[in-house]
Tab-separated table of C-alpha atoms and ligand atoms in Angstrom:
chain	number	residue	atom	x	y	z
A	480	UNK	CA	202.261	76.043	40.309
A	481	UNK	CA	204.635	73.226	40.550
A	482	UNK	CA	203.519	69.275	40.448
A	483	UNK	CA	203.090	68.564	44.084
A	484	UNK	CA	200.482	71.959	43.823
A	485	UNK	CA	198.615	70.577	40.861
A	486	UNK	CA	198.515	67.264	42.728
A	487	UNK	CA	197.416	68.810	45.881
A	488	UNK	CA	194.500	70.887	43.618
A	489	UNK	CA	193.796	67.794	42.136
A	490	UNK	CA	193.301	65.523	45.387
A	491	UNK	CA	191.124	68.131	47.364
A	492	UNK	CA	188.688	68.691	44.452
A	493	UNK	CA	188.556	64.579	44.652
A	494	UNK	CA	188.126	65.128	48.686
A	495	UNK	CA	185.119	67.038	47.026
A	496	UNK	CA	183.711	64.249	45.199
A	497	UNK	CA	181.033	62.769	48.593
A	498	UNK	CA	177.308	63.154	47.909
A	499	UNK	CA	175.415	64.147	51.125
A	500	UNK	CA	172.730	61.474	49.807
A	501	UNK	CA	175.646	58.600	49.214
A	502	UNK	CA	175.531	57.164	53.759
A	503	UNK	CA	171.544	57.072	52.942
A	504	UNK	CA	171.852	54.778	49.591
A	505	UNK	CA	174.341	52.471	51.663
A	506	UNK	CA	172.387	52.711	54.233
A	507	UNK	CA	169.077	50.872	52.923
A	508	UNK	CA	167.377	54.382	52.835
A	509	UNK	CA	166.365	54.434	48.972
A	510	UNK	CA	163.296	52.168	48.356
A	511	UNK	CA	164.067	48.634	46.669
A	512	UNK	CA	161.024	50.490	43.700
A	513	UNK	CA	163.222	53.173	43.243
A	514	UNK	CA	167.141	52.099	42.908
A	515	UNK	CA	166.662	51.695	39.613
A	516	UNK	CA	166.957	55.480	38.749
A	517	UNK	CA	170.691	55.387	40.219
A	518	UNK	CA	172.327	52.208	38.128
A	519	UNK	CA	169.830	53.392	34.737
A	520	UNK	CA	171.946	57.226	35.531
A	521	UNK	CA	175.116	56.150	36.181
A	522	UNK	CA	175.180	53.542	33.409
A	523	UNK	CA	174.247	56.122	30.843
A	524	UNK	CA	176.957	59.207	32.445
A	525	UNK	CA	179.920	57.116	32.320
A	526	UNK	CA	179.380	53.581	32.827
A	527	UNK	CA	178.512	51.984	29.842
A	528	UNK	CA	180.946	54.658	27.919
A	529	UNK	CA	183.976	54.402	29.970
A	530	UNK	CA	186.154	52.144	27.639
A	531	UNK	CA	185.762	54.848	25.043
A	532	UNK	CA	186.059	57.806	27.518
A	533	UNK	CA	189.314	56.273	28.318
A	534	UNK	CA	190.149	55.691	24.155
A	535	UNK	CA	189.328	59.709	23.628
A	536	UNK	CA	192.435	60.212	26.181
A	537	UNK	CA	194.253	57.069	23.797
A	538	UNK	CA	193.642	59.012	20.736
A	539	UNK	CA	194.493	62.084	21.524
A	540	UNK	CA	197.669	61.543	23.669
A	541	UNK	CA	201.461	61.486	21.993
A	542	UNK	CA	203.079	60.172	24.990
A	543	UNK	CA	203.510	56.216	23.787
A	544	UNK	CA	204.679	55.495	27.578
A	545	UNK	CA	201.121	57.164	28.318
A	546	UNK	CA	199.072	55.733	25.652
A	547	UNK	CA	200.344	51.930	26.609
A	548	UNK	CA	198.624	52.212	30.228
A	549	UNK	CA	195.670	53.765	28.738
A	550	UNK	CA	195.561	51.245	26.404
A	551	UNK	CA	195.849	48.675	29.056
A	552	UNK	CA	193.133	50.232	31.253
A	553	UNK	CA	190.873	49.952	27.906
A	554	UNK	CA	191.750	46.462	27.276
A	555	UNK	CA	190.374	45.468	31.033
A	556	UNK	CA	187.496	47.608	31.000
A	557	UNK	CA	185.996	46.436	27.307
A	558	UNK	CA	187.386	42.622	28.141
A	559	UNK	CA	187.782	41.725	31.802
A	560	UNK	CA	190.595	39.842	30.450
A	561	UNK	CA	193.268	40.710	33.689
A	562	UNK	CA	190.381	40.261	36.205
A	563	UNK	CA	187.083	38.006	35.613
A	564	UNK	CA	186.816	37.511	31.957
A	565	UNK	CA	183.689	40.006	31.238
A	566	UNK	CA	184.080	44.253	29.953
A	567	UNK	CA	182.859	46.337	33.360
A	568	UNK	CA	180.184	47.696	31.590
A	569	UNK	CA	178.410	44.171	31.366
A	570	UNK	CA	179.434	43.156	34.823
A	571	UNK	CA	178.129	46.460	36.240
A	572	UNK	CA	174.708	45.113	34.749
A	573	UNK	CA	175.148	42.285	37.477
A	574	UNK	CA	173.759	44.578	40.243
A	575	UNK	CA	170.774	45.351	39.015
A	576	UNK	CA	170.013	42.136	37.177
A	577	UNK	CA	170.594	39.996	40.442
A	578	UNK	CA	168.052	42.535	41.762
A	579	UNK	CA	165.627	41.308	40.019
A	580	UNK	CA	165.134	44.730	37.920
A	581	UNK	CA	164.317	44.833	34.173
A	582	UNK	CA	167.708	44.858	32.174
A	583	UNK	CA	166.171	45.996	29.039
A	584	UNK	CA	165.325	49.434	30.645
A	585	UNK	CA	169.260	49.964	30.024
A	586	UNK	CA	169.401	49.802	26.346
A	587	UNK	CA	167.268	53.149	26.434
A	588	UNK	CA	167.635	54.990	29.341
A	589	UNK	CA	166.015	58.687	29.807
A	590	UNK	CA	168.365	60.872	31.574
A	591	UNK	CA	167.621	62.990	33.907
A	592	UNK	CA	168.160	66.464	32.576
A	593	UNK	CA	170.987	67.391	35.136
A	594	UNK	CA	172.564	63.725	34.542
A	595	UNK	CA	172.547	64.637	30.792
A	596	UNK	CA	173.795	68.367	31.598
A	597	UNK	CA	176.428	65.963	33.371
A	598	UNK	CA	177.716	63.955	30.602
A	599	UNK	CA	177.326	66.431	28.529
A	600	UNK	CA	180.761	67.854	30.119
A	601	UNK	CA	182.374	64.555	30.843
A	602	UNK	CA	181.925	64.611	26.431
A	603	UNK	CA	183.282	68.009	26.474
A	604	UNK	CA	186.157	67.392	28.677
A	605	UNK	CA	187.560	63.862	27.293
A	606	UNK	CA	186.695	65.612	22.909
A	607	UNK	CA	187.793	69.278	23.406
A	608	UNK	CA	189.970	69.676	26.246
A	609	UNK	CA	193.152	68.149	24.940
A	610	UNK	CA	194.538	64.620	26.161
A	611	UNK	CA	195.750	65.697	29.628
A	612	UNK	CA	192.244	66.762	30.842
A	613	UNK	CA	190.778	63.703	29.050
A	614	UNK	CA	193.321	61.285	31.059
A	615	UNK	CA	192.370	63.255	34.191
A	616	UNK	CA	188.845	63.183	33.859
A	617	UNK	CA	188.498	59.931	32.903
A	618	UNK	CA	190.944	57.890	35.423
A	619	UNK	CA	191.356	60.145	38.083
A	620	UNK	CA	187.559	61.996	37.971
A	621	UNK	CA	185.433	59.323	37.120
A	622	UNK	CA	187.426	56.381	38.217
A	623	UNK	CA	188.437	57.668	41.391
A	624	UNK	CA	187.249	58.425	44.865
A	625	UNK	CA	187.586	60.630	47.856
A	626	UNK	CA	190.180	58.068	48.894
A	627	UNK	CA	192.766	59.621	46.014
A	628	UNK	CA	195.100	61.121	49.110
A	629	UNK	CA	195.334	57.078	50.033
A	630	UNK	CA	197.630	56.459	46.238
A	631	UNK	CA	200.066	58.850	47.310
A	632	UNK	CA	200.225	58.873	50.766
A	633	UNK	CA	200.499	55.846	52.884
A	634	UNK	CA	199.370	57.392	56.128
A	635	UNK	CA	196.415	58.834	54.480
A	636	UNK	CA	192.333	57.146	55.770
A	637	UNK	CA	192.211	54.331	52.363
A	638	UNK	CA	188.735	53.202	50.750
A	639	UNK	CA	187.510	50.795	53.473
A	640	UNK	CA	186.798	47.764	51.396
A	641	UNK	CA	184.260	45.249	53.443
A	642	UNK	CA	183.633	42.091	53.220
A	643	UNK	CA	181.211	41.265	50.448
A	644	UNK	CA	178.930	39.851	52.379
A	645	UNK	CA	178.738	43.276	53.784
A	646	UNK	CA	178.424	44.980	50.941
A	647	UNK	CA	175.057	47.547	51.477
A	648	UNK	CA	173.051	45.784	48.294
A	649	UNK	CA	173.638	42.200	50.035
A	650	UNK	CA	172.840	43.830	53.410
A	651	UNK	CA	169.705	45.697	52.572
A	652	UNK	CA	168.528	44.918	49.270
A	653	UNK	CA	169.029	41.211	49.828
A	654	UNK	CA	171.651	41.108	46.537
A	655	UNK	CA	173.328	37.696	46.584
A	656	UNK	CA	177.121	38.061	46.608
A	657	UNK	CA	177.517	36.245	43.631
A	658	UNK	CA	175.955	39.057	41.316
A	659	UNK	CA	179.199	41.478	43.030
A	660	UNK	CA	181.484	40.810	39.884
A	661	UNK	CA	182.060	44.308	38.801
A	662	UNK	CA	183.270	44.912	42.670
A	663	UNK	CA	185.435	41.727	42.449
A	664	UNK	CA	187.228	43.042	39.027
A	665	UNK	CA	187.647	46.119	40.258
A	666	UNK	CA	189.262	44.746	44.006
A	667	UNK	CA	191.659	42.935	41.588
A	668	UNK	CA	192.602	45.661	39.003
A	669	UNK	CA	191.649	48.923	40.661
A	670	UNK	CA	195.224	49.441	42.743
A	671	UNK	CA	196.780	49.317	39.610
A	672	UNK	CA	194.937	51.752	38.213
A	673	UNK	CA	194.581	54.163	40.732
A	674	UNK	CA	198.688	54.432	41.102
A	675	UNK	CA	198.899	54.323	37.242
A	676	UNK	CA	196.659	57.392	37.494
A	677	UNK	CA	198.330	59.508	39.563
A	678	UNK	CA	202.348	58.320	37.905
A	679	UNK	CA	200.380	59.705	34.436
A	680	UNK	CA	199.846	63.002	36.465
A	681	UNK	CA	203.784	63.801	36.228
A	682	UNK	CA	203.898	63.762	31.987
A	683	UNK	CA	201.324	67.199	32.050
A	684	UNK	CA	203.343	69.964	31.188
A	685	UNK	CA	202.427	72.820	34.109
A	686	UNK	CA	201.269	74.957	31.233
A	687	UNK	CA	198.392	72.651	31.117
A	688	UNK	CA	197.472	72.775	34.784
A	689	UNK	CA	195.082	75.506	34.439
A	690	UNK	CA	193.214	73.957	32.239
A	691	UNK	CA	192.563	70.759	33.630
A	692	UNK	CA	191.987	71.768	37.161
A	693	UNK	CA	189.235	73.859	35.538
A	694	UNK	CA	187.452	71.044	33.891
A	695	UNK	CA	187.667	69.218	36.988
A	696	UNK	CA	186.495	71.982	39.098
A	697	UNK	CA	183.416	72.091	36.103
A	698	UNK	CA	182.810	68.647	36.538
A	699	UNK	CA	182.557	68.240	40.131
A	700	UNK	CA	179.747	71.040	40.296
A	701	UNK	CA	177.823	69.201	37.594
A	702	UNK	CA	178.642	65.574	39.525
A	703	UNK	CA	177.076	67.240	42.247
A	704	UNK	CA	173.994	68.762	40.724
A	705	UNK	CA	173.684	65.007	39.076
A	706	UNK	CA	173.515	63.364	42.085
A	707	UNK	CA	171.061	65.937	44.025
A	708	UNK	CA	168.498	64.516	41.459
A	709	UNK	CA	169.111	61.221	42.004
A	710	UNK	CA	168.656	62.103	45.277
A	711	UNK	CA	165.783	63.688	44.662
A	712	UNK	CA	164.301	61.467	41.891
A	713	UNK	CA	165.292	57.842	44.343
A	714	UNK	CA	162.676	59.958	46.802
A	715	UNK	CA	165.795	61.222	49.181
A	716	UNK	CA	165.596	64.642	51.111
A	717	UNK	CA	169.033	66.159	52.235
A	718	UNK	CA	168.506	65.859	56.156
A	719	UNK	CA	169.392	69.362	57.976
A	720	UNK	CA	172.707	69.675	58.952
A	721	UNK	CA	173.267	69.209	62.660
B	1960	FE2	FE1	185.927	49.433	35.744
């Protein structure tokens, strides 16, 4: 397998990464009671962690060229300090806060046994899977989107990015705009990141690929079981396919 292959691997299991419940929580489908279960989840998989997800790829790595845009990544995810001033983690806390929810409930959050069966590998994969997995995982994986194809190929369908005012928690949870800072800092810095991703992709040596297209392939199944009971626990059934 050559690097356009692993690439290629790489972007369809990313084409992979779409929730069949995901056009029903932008849609206003999810009751306001129960939204809570998807920011308490995803702030205790990756959210509030990602700095240091990103600093077990750091530590690990002996690529200087590699560790100075990880480091930089780090530096705007724990500060804000290229974008709005705040780490992500905190601003994330924005969404539900200007929801009105109970903040607290995030400094001891229950998992969900598949969410913890979740991050359990996302540990795995950026401790024991050597830095090239841990890079991948953490800024392509978790960072990333279905939209990867877009970073590499111009012609390629890129993240449609609405106005905020159209943003589905303005729109149907009545979220004012103002409490969008984490989607602001990441509309600033995220471009950035997404092509420093993919130029990091070229220092794995092919012996590697194996490997890391394996932890991504074991991540994606448990993303997927994660988000089923989210689904499942925010009240959503998966409608029959037409
Ligand atoms: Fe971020």
């Amino acid at each position: 397998m050559d690097t356009a292959e692993f690439k290629e691997a790489l972007i369809g299991l990313m084409e992979a990464k779409q929730h069949w419940a995901w056009p029903l929580f932008t849609s206003g489908q999810v009751a306001a009671d129960r939204l809570h279960v998807h920011f308490e989840q995803e702030y205790a998989t990756y959210v509030r962690d990602f700095a240091i997800l990103l600093g077990r790829a750091y530590i690990q790595c002996p690529i200087p060229a590699i560790r100075a845009e990880l480091a930089e990544n780090i530096y705007e995810e724990e500060t804000g300090k290229l974008s709005l001033g705040k780490a992500h983690a905190e601003l994330f806390l924005g969404y539900p806060a200007g929801l009105g929810m109970d903040v607290e409930r995030f400094k001891d959050i229950r998992m969900l046994h598949e969410a913890a069966r979740y991050r359990a590998y996302v540990d795995e994969a950026t401790l024991e899977c050597g830095w090239e997995t841990a890079m991948v995982v953490a800024t392509i994986f978790l960072e990333g989107n279905e939209y990867e194809r877009a970073v590499l190929d111009a012609d390629a369908p890129k993240r449609p990015e609405p106005d905020l005012s159209e943003h589905p928690l303005v729109k149907h949870y009545g979220l004012d705009p103002s409490s969008l800072a984490l989607t602001r800092a990441h509309r600033m810095v995220e471009a950035g990141h997404r092509h420093v991703a993919w130029s990091m992709v070229d220092a794995i040596d092919s012996s590697v690929y194996p490997q890391v297209l394996s932890s991504m392939e074991e991540i994606l199944s448990r993303w997927h079981t994660y988000r089923d009971a989210v689904a499942r626990a925010c009240g959503l059934v998966r409608p029959v396919a037409s």
